Amino acid sequence: KIREASSGEDFVLRRPTRFGLGFQLTMPERPFGKSARSFGHFGAGGALGFADPEARLAFGYAMNAAGPRFRNPRVRGLLEAAAGAAH
């Protein structure tokens, strides 16, 4: 079972976050998948890895040039497309 190990403001990023043991947990403002059990990690420059156990979906994305630091529209579009394809 995936459990929250910590939550609160990230002191480096100055944003709210939730973590399990070694990965970020989905949040309404930054969802990984459609289910509350989805988890993953946003990486530097727009890299991303996530899984949604309920959808039986895992996804990884790395690019050859860094994108915007936060709220990369390409990453958000890929997340939405992957989650939509799984349901």
Coordinates of C-alpha atoms in Angstrom, one line a residue:
K1 CA 0.0 0.0 0.0
I2 CA 1.2 3.5 -0.9
R3 CA 1.3 5.7 2.2
E4 CA 2.2 9.4 2.8
A5 CA 5.5 9.7 4.7
S6 CA 5.6 13.5 4.7
S7 CA 3.8 16.6 3.4
G8 CA 4.0 20.3 3.6
E9 CA 5.9 23.1 1.8
D10 CA 9.1 22.1 0.1
F11 CA 11.7 24.5 1.5
V12 CA 13.7 24.5 -1.8
L13 CA 10.8 24.8 -4.3
R14 CA 8.6 26.8 -2.1
R15 CA 5.6 24.7 -3.1
P16 CA 3.3 22.3 -1.3
T17 CA 4.2 18.7 -1.8
R18 CA 3.5 15.2 -0.6
F19 CA 5.9 12.3 -0.5
G20 CA 5.8 8.6 0.1
L21 CA 9.1 6.8 0.7
G22 CA 11.2 8.1 -2.2
F23 CA 8.5 9.5 -4.6
Q24 CA 6.0 12.2 -4.8
L25 CA 2.3 11.5 -4.3
T26 CA -0.4 12.9 -6.5
M27 CA -2.0 16.2 -5.5
P28 CA -5.0 18.0 -6.9
E29 CA -2.9 20.9 -8.3
R30 CA -0.2 18.5 -9.7
P31 CA -1.8 15.1 -10.5
F32 CA 0.2 12.2 -11.9
G33 CA -2.7 10.1 -13.0
K34 CA -6.5 9.9 -12.6
S35 CA -6.5 7.9 -9.4
A36 CA -5.6 9.0 -5.9
R37 CA -3.1 6.2 -5.8
S38 CA -0.9 7.5 -8.6
F39 CA 2.7 8.5 -7.7
G40 CA 5.9 9.5 -9.4
H41 CA 8.5 12.3 -9.5
F42 CA 8.9 15.4 -11.5
G43 CA 12.5 15.9 -12.5
A44 CA 14.8 18.8 -13.5
G45 CA 13.8 20.6 -16.7
G46 CA 10.6 18.7 -17.3
A47 CA 11.7 15.1 -16.9
L48 CA 8.9 12.9 -15.4
G49 CA 8.3 9.3 -14.2
F50 CA 5.0 8.1 -12.8
A51 CA 2.7 5.1 -12.2
D52 CA -1.0 4.7 -11.7
P53 CA -1.6 1.3 -10.2
E54 CA -5.4 1.4 -10.7
A55 CA -4.9 2.2 -14.4
R56 CA -2.1 -0.3 -14.7
L57 CA 0.0 2.4 -16.3
A58 CA 3.7 3.4 -15.9
F59 CA 5.2 6.3 -17.8
G60 CA 8.6 7.9 -18.2
Y61 CA 9.7 11.0 -20.1
A62 CA 13.2 12.5 -20.6
M63 CA 14.0 15.2 -23.1
N64 CA 17.2 16.3 -24.9
A65 CA 16.8 20.0 -23.8
A66 CA 15.4 21.3 -20.5
G67 CA 12.1 23.0 -20.5
P68 CA 10.5 25.6 -18.2
R69 CA 11.2 24.9 -14.5
F70 CA 7.6 24.7 -13.4
R71 CA 4.3 23.7 -15.1
N72 CA 5.9 22.6 -18.3
P73 CA 2.9 22.6 -20.8
R74 CA 4.5 19.7 -22.8
V75 CA 4.8 17.5 -19.6
R76 CA 1.2 18.4 -18.5
G77 CA -0.1 17.4 -22.0
L78 CA 1.8 14.1 -21.9
L79 CA 0.5 13.3 -18.5
E80 CA -3.1 14.0 -19.6
A81 CA -2.7 12.0 -22.8
A82 CA -1.2 9.0 -21.0
A83 CA -3.9 9.0 -18.3
G84 CA -6.6 9.4 -20.9
A85 CA -5.3 6.5 -23.0
A86 CA -5.3 4.2 -19.9
H87 CA -9.0 4.7 -19.1

